Tab-separated table of C-alpha atoms and ligand atoms in Angstrom:
chain	number	residue	atom	x	y	z
A	1	MET	CA	116.264	81.096	98.939
A	2	LYS	CA	114.036	78.072	98.307
A	3	LEU	CA	110.490	78.246	99.642
A	4	HIS	CA	107.586	75.835	99.746
A	5	ARG	CA	104.444	77.536	98.553
A	6	PHE	CA	100.957	76.036	98.753
A	7	ASN	CA	98.457	77.763	96.495
A	8	PRO	CA	94.856	76.957	97.508
A	9	GLN	CA	93.200	79.026	94.782
A	10	GLU	CA	91.584	76.133	92.897
A	11	CYS	CA	90.214	74.675	96.186
A	12	ARG	CA	87.671	77.512	96.482
A	13	PHE	CA	87.567	77.356	100.270
A	14	PRO	CA	84.705	79.365	101.794
A	15	LYS	CA	85.290	82.095	104.365
A	16	PRO	CA	85.573	80.541	107.856
A	17	ARG	CA	82.280	80.662	109.783
A	18	ILE	CA	83.967	81.987	112.914
A	19	SER	CA	86.685	84.595	113.320
A	20	PRO	CA	90.126	83.066	113.994
A	21	LEU	CA	91.078	86.201	115.987
A	22	PRO	CA	89.101	88.001	118.724
A	23	ASN	CA	86.259	89.942	117.177
A	24	SER	CA	84.195	91.230	120.031
A	25	PRO	CA	85.320	93.635	122.725
A	26	ALA	CA	84.946	91.114	125.546
A	27	PHE	CA	85.791	91.935	129.159
A	28	PRO	CA	86.143	95.702	129.245
A	29	SER	CA	88.051	96.857	132.297
A	30	MET	CA	87.555	100.590	132.543
A	31	LEU	CA	89.478	100.591	135.793
A	32	GLY	CA	92.671	99.330	134.217
A	33	HIS	CA	94.312	96.100	135.283
A	34	GLN	CA	97.056	94.492	137.280
A	35	PRO	CA	100.334	95.851	135.910
A	36	SER	CA	103.144	93.385	135.389
A	37	GLY	CA	106.833	93.919	136.089
A	38	LEU	CA	107.617	96.016	133.036
A	39	SER	CA	104.746	98.452	133.393
A	40	GLY	CA	105.433	102.036	134.225
A	41	ARG	CA	108.380	102.117	131.826
A	42	HIS	CA	106.322	103.430	128.943
A	43	SER	CA	107.083	105.273	125.754
A	44	ARG	CA	110.864	105.342	125.511
A	45	HIS	CA	110.918	101.577	125.816
A	46	PHE	CA	108.161	101.016	123.250
A	47	ARG	CA	107.337	101.841	119.649
A	48	HIS	CA	103.983	101.064	118.060
A	49	PHE	CA	103.514	99.695	114.544
A	50	SER	CA	100.569	98.402	112.557
A	51	ARG	CA	101.869	94.806	112.703
A	52	GLY	CA	104.580	92.828	114.471
A	53	ARG	CA	106.396	92.310	111.143
A	54	TYR	CA	107.193	96.048	110.938
A	55	ALA	CA	108.413	96.041	114.544
A	56	LEU	CA	110.610	93.120	113.496
A	57	GLY	CA	111.782	95.170	110.497
A	58	GLU	CA	113.001	97.917	112.850
A	59	ALA	CA	114.577	95.325	115.152
A	60	CYS	CA	116.485	93.899	112.175
A	61	ARG	CA	117.666	97.371	111.157
A	62	LEU	CA	118.793	98.146	114.714
A	63	ALA	CA	120.653	94.838	114.768
A	64	GLY	CA	122.621	95.987	111.714
A	65	LEU	CA	121.197	93.547	109.179
A	66	THR	CA	122.163	94.474	105.628
A	67	ARG	CA	123.181	92.661	102.463
A	68	GLN	CA	125.841	90.012	103.215
A	69	THR	CA	124.927	89.619	106.844
A	70	ILE	CA	123.020	86.691	108.329
A	71	PHE	CA	119.625	86.534	110.030
A	72	LEU	CA	119.068	83.296	111.932
A	73	ALA	CA	115.395	82.329	111.885
A	74	PRO	CA	113.542	79.289	113.226
A	75	ALA	CA	112.843	76.660	110.577
A	76	TYR	CA	109.146	76.578	111.515
A	77	HIS	CA	107.891	80.036	110.593
A	78	CYS	CA	105.345	82.060	108.696
A	79	VAL	CA	106.643	84.253	105.891
A	80	THR	CA	106.130	87.484	107.836
A	81	MET	CA	108.882	86.317	110.223
A	82	ILE	CA	111.456	86.393	107.415
A	83	ASP	CA	110.032	89.179	105.211
A	84	PRO	CA	111.786	91.983	107.159
A	85	ALA	CA	115.235	90.372	106.725
A	86	LEU	CA	114.539	89.766	103.029
A	87	ALA	CA	113.470	93.420	102.677
A	88	LEU	CA	116.964	94.361	103.938
A	89	SER	CA	118.538	91.902	101.429
A	90	ALA	CA	120.085	89.915	104.295
A	91	THR	CA	120.826	86.185	104.073
A	92	VAL	CA	118.272	84.106	105.963
A	93	CYS	CA	119.538	80.856	107.536
A	94	PHE	CA	117.175	78.478	109.299
A	95	TYR	CA	118.070	76.738	112.536
A	96	ARG	CA	116.433	73.455	113.467
A	97	LEU	CA	113.818	73.011	116.162
A	98	GLN	CA	112.898	70.068	118.357
A	99	ALA	CA	109.428	68.532	118.104
A	100	ASP	CA	108.260	70.860	120.931
A	101	LEU	CA	109.465	73.842	118.874
A	102	SER	CA	112.396	74.693	121.124
A	103	PRO	CA	115.641	75.671	119.344
A	104	ASP	CA	118.201	72.973	118.576
A	105	ILE	CA	121.163	74.647	120.310
A	106	GLU	CA	123.698	72.300	118.745
A	107	HIS	CA	122.549	73.238	115.275
A	108	LEU	CA	122.577	76.939	116.129
A	109	THR	CA	126.139	76.684	117.434
A	110	GLU	CA	127.173	74.865	114.267
A	111	LEU	CA	125.539	77.500	112.032
A	112	VAL	CA	127.299	80.353	113.845
A	113	ALA	CA	130.661	78.544	113.796
A	114	ASN	CA	130.445	77.879	110.049
A	115	ALA	CA	128.913	81.197	108.951
A	116	ASN	CA	130.679	82.793	105.997
A	117	GLN	CA	129.086	86.224	106.655
A	118	PRO	CA	128.644	88.126	109.944
A	119	VAL	CA	125.665	86.821	111.951
A	120	LYS	CA	123.812	89.923	113.144
A	121	ALA	CA	120.522	88.708	114.598
A	122	LEU	CA	118.856	85.614	116.006
A	123	LEU	CA	115.059	85.396	116.163
A	124	VAL	CA	113.567	83.167	118.890
A	125	THR	CA	109.828	82.544	119.215
A	126	HIS	CA	107.459	81.681	122.070
A	127	TYR	CA	105.149	79.656	119.795
A	128	PHE	CA	101.429	79.692	120.597
A	129	GLY	CA	102.048	81.637	123.820
A	130	LEU	CA	104.035	78.861	125.536
A	131	ILE	CA	106.911	80.707	127.165
A	132	LYS	CA	110.416	79.251	126.726
A	133	ASP	CA	113.486	80.139	128.750
A	134	PHE	CA	115.767	81.940	126.320
A	135	GLY	CA	118.256	82.837	129.077
A	136	PRO	CA	120.985	80.427	127.844
A	137	LEU	CA	120.559	81.691	124.269
A	138	ALA	CA	120.851	85.293	125.464
A	139	GLU	CA	124.201	84.342	127.025
A	140	PHE	CA	125.289	82.652	123.786
A	141	CYS	CA	124.325	85.778	121.795
A	142	ARG	CA	126.199	88.097	124.161
A	143	GLU	CA	129.341	85.996	123.705
A	144	LYS	CA	129.012	85.977	119.927
A	145	ARG	CA	127.872	89.622	119.663
A	146	ILE	CA	124.592	88.660	118.028
A	147	VAL	CA	121.406	90.644	118.691
A	148	LEU	CA	118.732	88.415	120.208
A	149	ILE	CA	115.237	89.299	118.964
A	150	GLU	CA	112.545	87.772	121.164
A	151	ASP	CA	109.396	87.085	119.193
A	152	CYS	CA	106.347	87.610	121.431
A	153	SER	CA	103.934	87.707	118.497
A	154	HIS	CA	101.999	84.790	120.082
A	155	VAL	CA	102.197	86.280	123.577
A	156	LEU	CA	99.857	88.671	125.378
A	157	PHE	CA	102.324	91.547	125.413
A	158	THR	CA	101.318	95.213	125.434
A	159	GLU	CA	102.663	98.404	126.959
A	160	GLU	CA	100.505	97.798	130.019
A	161	PHE	CA	100.718	94.033	130.461
A	162	GLN	CA	103.252	91.351	129.585
A	163	ALA	CA	102.563	87.638	130.066
A	164	PRO	CA	104.687	86.151	132.863
A	165	GLY	CA	108.179	85.187	131.718
A	166	SER	CA	107.998	87.037	128.402
A	167	GLY	CA	110.231	89.884	127.216
A	168	MET	CA	112.966	88.923	129.678
A	169	HIS	CA	115.880	87.981	127.457
A	170	GLY	CA	115.651	89.621	124.053
A	171	ASP	CA	117.806	92.681	123.327
A	172	LEU	CA	114.759	93.637	121.321
A	173	VAL	CA	111.267	92.241	121.696
A	174	ILE	CA	108.492	92.263	119.126
A	175	ALA	CA	104.781	91.570	119.656
A	176	SER	CA	101.425	91.574	117.803
A	177	PRO	CA	98.721	92.858	120.192
A	178	TYR	CA	96.098	92.670	117.414
A	179	LYS	CA	96.151	88.869	117.847
A	180	PHE	CA	94.848	89.228	121.409
A	181	PHE	CA	92.292	92.032	121.192
A	182	CYS	CA	89.350	93.050	119.109
A	183	CYS	CA	91.060	95.684	116.971
A	184	ALA	CA	92.186	96.334	113.433
A	185	ASP	CA	95.959	96.434	113.908
A	186	GLY	CA	98.813	96.526	116.407
A	187	GLY	CA	102.517	95.672	116.481
A	188	LEU	CA	104.996	96.491	119.211
A	189	LEU	CA	108.751	96.907	119.567
A	190	TYR	CA	110.177	96.894	123.080
A	191	SER	CA	113.628	97.295	124.559
A	192	ARG	CA	114.629	97.165	128.229
A	193	ASN	CA	117.371	99.687	127.389
A	194	GLU	CA	116.000	103.206	127.594
A	195	ASN	CA	118.038	104.651	124.693
A	196	ARG	CA	117.938	101.693	122.341
A	197	LEU	CA	114.828	102.802	120.442
A	198	ASP	CA	115.795	106.473	120.102
A	199	PRO	CA	116.650	106.119	116.381
A	200	VAL	CA	113.227	104.557	115.636
A	201	ILE	CA	110.844	107.140	114.212
A	202	THR	CA	107.209	106.297	113.531
A	203	HIS	CA	104.406	108.504	112.223
A	204	PRO	CA	100.816	108.487	113.425
A	205	ALA	CA	97.938	106.980	111.464
A	206	SER	CA	95.664	109.489	109.719
A	207	LEU	CA	92.110	110.235	110.799
A	208	LEU	CA	90.903	108.339	107.739
A	209	ASP	CA	92.956	105.284	108.788
A	210	GLU	CA	91.359	105.509	112.255
A	211	LEU	CA	87.844	105.607	110.756
A	212	VAL	CA	88.564	102.689	108.411
A	213	GLY	CA	89.906	100.756	111.426
A	214	ILE	CA	86.751	101.401	113.449
A	215	LYS	CA	84.559	100.289	110.525
A	216	PHE	CA	86.683	97.143	110.064
A	217	THR	CA	86.406	96.314	113.777
A	218	TYR	CA	82.642	96.783	113.717
A	219	GLU	CA	82.229	94.555	110.639
A	220	LYS	CA	84.476	91.890	112.168
A	221	SER	CA	82.333	91.872	115.318
A	222	ARG	CA	79.385	90.642	113.212
A	223	TRP	CA	81.345	87.641	111.877
A	224	GLY	CA	80.148	84.217	113.025
A	225	MET	CA	77.146	85.391	115.040
A	226	SER	CA	75.723	81.907	114.558
A	227	ALA	CA	78.239	79.228	113.745
A	228	GLY	CA	76.106	76.801	111.765
A	229	SER	CA	73.865	73.865	112.414
A	230	PHE	CA	75.143	70.582	113.774
A	231	PRO	CA	73.223	68.189	111.405
A	232	GLU	CA	74.631	70.164	108.483
A	233	ILE	CA	78.151	68.966	109.405
A	234	ASP	CA	77.285	65.350	108.548
A	235	SER	CA	75.576	66.185	105.293
A	236	LEU	CA	78.458	68.420	104.203
A	237	LEU	CA	81.003	65.711	105.069
A	238	ASP	CA	78.927	63.141	103.119
A	239	SER	CA	78.955	65.311	100.053
A	240	LEU	CA	82.666	66.200	100.414
A	241	GLY	CA	83.512	62.492	100.743
A	242	SER	CA	81.691	61.607	97.547
A	243	THR	CA	83.281	64.223	95.259
A	244	PRO	CA	86.924	64.478	94.134
A	245	LEU	CA	88.827	67.192	96.012
A	246	ALA	CA	90.690	70.005	94.309
A	247	LEU	CA	94.048	69.810	96.112
A	248	GLY	CA	95.594	73.141	95.116
A	249	THR	CA	99.261	73.271	94.129
A	250	ASP	CA	102.277	72.803	96.355
A	251	LEU	CA	105.370	74.220	94.674
A	252	LEU	CA	109.026	74.929	95.351
A	253	GLU	CA	109.937	78.491	94.509
A	254	GLU	CA	113.188	80.503	94.431
A	255	ARG	CA	112.681	83.924	96.033
A	256	ASN	CA	114.860	86.445	97.867
A	257	THR	CA	112.353	89.263	98.224
A	258	PRO	CA	109.602	89.786	100.832
A	259	SER	CA	106.124	88.372	100.275
A	260	GLU	CA	103.133	90.503	99.315
A	261	LEU	CA	102.216	90.569	103.031
A	262	TYR	CA	105.055	93.041	103.674
A	263	SER	CA	104.360	96.596	102.581
A	264	SER	CA	107.191	99.099	102.905
A	265	SER	CA	104.679	101.957	102.474
A	266	ILE	CA	103.238	101.365	105.980
A	267	GLN	CA	106.335	100.063	107.753
A	268	ASN	CA	106.787	103.192	109.897
A	269	ARG	CA	103.126	103.872	110.588
A	270	SER	CA	102.019	103.645	114.226
A	271	SER	CA	99.115	101.450	115.222
A	272	LEU	CA	95.704	103.113	115.388
A	273	ARG	CA	94.933	104.992	118.578
A	274	TYR	CA	91.618	103.158	118.491
A	275	SER	CA	93.365	99.756	118.514
A	276	ARG	CA	95.492	100.768	121.498
A	277	LEU	CA	92.404	101.972	123.328
A	278	MET	CA	90.688	98.613	122.718
A	279	ALA	CA	93.721	96.790	124.123
A	280	ARG	CA	93.801	99.033	127.202
A	281	GLN	CA	90.092	98.505	127.808
A	282	THR	CA	90.308	94.704	127.878
A	283	SER	CA	91.067	92.906	131.099
A	284	PRO	CA	94.123	90.651	130.635
A	285	ILE	CA	92.997	88.556	133.590
A	286	GLU	CA	89.684	87.630	131.973
A	287	ASN	CA	91.316	87.370	128.555
A	288	SER	CA	93.764	84.847	129.979
A	289	ARG	CA	91.120	82.911	131.939
A	290	LYS	CA	88.906	82.474	128.886
A	291	ARG	CA	91.786	81.522	126.587
A	292	ARG	CA	93.010	78.913	129.052
A	293	GLU	CA	89.495	77.502	129.396
A	294	ASN	CA	89.092	77.263	125.607
A	295	PHE	CA	92.573	75.747	125.161
A	296	ASN	CA	91.762	73.093	127.772
A	297	ARG	CA	88.467	72.357	126.047
A	298	TRP	CA	90.367	71.602	122.809
A	299	ALA	CA	92.952	69.550	124.731
A	300	SER	CA	90.351	67.260	126.300
A	301	ALA	CA	88.414	66.899	123.036
A	302	ILE	CA	91.542	66.054	121.053
A	303	ALA	CA	92.776	63.521	123.619
A	304	GLN	CA	89.716	61.405	122.674
A	305	THR	CA	89.926	61.962	118.916
A	306	PRO	CA	91.622	59.658	116.398
A	307	ASN	CA	93.964	60.726	113.571
A	308	CYS	CA	95.332	63.760	115.404
A	309	ARG	CA	97.388	64.721	118.465
A	310	ALA	CA	98.111	67.849	120.466
A	311	ILE	CA	101.752	68.932	120.393
A	312	PHE	CA	101.305	70.639	123.785
A	313	SER	CA	98.730	68.713	125.757
A	314	LYS	CA	99.301	70.439	129.084
A	315	LEU	CA	99.034	74.153	129.570
A	316	PRO	CA	101.743	75.413	131.951
A	317	GLN	CA	100.591	77.473	134.914
A	318	ASP	CA	100.332	81.195	134.038
A	319	CYS	CA	100.517	80.532	130.295
A	320	ILE	CA	98.168	82.628	128.147
A	321	PRO	CA	97.701	80.625	124.949
A	322	TYR	CA	97.376	82.219	121.515
A	323	MET	CA	95.980	79.232	119.586
A	324	PHE	CA	95.692	75.476	119.997
A	325	PRO	CA	98.164	73.673	117.697
A	326	VAL	CA	97.103	70.187	116.613
A	327	TYR	CA	98.934	67.665	114.433
A	328	ILE	CA	96.689	65.951	111.905
A	329	GLU	CA	97.763	62.580	110.501
A	330	ARG	CA	95.847	62.902	107.227
A	331	PRO	CA	96.132	66.433	105.829
A	332	ASN	CA	94.580	65.006	102.685
A	333	PRO	CA	91.608	64.978	103.060
A	334	ASP	CA	91.153	66.330	106.603
A	335	PHE	CA	92.682	69.784	106.062
A	336	TYR	CA	90.499	70.279	102.964
A	337	TRP	CA	87.338	69.023	104.642
A	338	LEU	CA	87.830	71.285	107.659
A	339	LYS	CA	88.366	74.273	105.372
A	340	HIS	CA	85.266	73.406	103.321
A	341	LEU	CA	83.183	73.050	106.487
A	342	GLY	CA	84.227	76.605	107.383
A	343	VAL	CA	86.254	75.711	110.497
A	344	PRO	CA	88.685	78.586	111.111
A	345	ILE	CA	92.081	76.881	110.823
A	346	TRP	CA	95.485	78.243	109.920
A	347	ARG	CA	98.522	76.387	108.649
A	348	TRP	CA	101.997	77.724	107.755
A	349	ASP	CA	102.261	76.077	104.370
A	350	GLU	CA	104.426	78.796	102.823
A	351	MET	CA	107.825	78.271	104.405
A	352	GLY	CA	111.550	78.353	103.623
A	353	VAL	CA	113.029	74.926	102.873
A	354	SER	CA	115.251	73.655	105.697
A	355	THR	CA	116.919	70.538	107.077
A	356	CYS	CA	114.622	70.604	110.118
A	357	ALA	CA	112.540	67.419	110.295
A	358	ALA	CA	109.922	68.982	112.613
A	359	ALA	CA	109.362	72.063	110.408
A	360	GLU	CA	109.153	70.046	107.187
A	361	ASP	CA	106.642	67.715	108.835
A	362	TYR	CA	104.577	70.400	110.586
A	363	ARG	CA	104.238	72.537	107.445
A	364	LEU	CA	101.302	70.488	106.140
A	365	HIS	CA	100.305	68.619	109.300
A	366	LEU	CA	100.194	71.244	112.046
A	367	ILE	CA	97.036	73.294	112.129
A	368	HIS	CA	96.248	76.195	114.446
A	369	LEU	CA	92.799	76.274	116.047
A	370	PRO	CA	91.377	79.394	117.716
A	371	CYS	CA	90.968	79.562	121.491
A	372	HIS	CA	90.500	83.321	121.822
A	373	GLN	CA	88.429	85.037	124.500
A	374	ALA	CA	85.598	86.163	122.208
A	375	LEU	CA	84.507	82.625	121.234
A	376	THR	CA	81.041	81.768	122.495
A	377	SER	CA	80.371	78.324	123.915
A	378	GLU	CA	78.090	77.659	120.927
A	379	GLN	CA	80.917	78.485	118.503
A	380	LEU	CA	83.374	76.315	120.394
A	381	ASP	CA	80.891	73.402	120.502
A	382	TRP	CA	80.371	73.704	116.770
A	383	MET	CA	84.112	73.755	116.019
A	384	VAL	CA	84.860	70.809	118.328
A	385	THR	CA	82.015	68.792	116.756
A	386	ALA	CA	83.068	69.630	113.185
A	387	PHE	CA	86.705	68.758	113.998
A	388	ASN	CA	85.730	65.553	115.729
A	389	LYS	CA	83.431	64.319	112.994
A	390	THR	CA	86.073	65.054	110.351
A	391	MET	CA	88.766	63.117	112.225
A	392	HIS	CA	86.412	60.168	112.749
A	393	ARG	CA	85.532	59.830	109.073
A	394	MET	CA	86.652	56.555	107.541
A	395	LEU	CA	88.563	56.945	104.304
A	396	LYS	CA	88.167	54.662	101.301
A	397	GLY	CA	90.376	51.638	102.013
A	398	ASP	CA	90.014	51.931	105.827
A	399	GLN	CA	88.535	48.884	107.562
B	401	LIG	C1	105.453	83.765	115.428
B	401	LIG	C2	105.184	84.995	114.600
B	401	LIG	N1	106.066	85.995	114.630
B	401	LIG	C3	105.863	87.149	113.932
B	401	LIG	C4	104.745	87.308	113.145
B	401	LIG	C5	104.471	88.615	112.449
B	401	LIG	O1	103.420	89.202	113.142
B	401	LIG	P1	102.367	90.198	112.503
B	401	LIG	O2	101.261	89.388	111.913
B	401	LIG	O3	101.925	91.036	113.673
B	401	LIG	O4	103.075	90.996	111.477
B	401	LIG	C6	103.809	86.276	113.064
B	401	LIG	C7	102.622	86.412	112.220
B	401	LIG	O5	101.634	85.757	112.367
B	401	LIG	C8	104.026	85.094	113.815
B	401	LIG	O6	103.121	84.087	113.799
């Protein structure tokens, strides 16, 4: 398989000043919280893993993926979404997405019709927490005898609480609770069918793993206590603008094995008990309220900012966002400047090559900004200001 791979090593980016994921145990709710529709059906319907990728690995195995079978994955993806299929030596085929990241059904139908190996699984993703209706695709999969894996990695989805509209259509559902809570790990596999997960055996984390997790969580909670000074942003941008940038290398690579982010030695290890406790102790209502507030803050700031645009400007009712995705017109230099300022941004620049125009475009242009519940208003102000000032900078040759 051909992959794009951006190597930033020579750029020497500093550590972000603020944690991209929640790093303080905000909003404890010792009294528990409002259960959603799935709650009460614990244990037999769920298996815990250290990350969503290992839950996806089990989902792929249950779907019957092996060598010479096909895994259909969305063209816009991070490598951990395809690592599990590569670990099983399956063939990964990418289906196209529309600009709003919904699946191109025509292309999917075409891929299935022309497949020269059995298609065993289709992965569909609720990107950034925006819930899509995968009902019609579930119907399509039933007809074609394909296992539908619903990717809720960007969705607030735990044993106790599932964001409205999520987990409804997948034969198997995977999630990454560690992205929504202040904890060291957490991946989840869910099935509505009581017996479906019976063959999935996991083993508990050791006491040492638990202690390392607690230490990690404590250290993370001290990250970004004070974001940085506002006048410093201008002076840093002045100096970045006057020196040549190291751009890193952007290569095409042939690879059919999982990335170094996939470790088979921990694939069957359960998440830490400590991580699950942290998730249970956090109120999803407050978590959601704060995330929505922070998302909307980014949306109104970006509506007034040049050289960028939101790909989802309006937050649907009930949606619990994971991050704020923003399209930047000038990845060179803006991506580099934001990284050098220490703004916590993510970008999926390592990605399988596809014929999807949106994925090929978004790979270097779409950046993910944090909107999690643990951000302080000072941190958010600093990030919005740093982002804004970067986007406003005139480049050489601009009028
Ligand atoms: C959409 C999506 N699905 C699946 C995964 C894998 O999740 P995890 O990091 O929990 O292994 C990721 C990773 O970030 C992701 O962004």
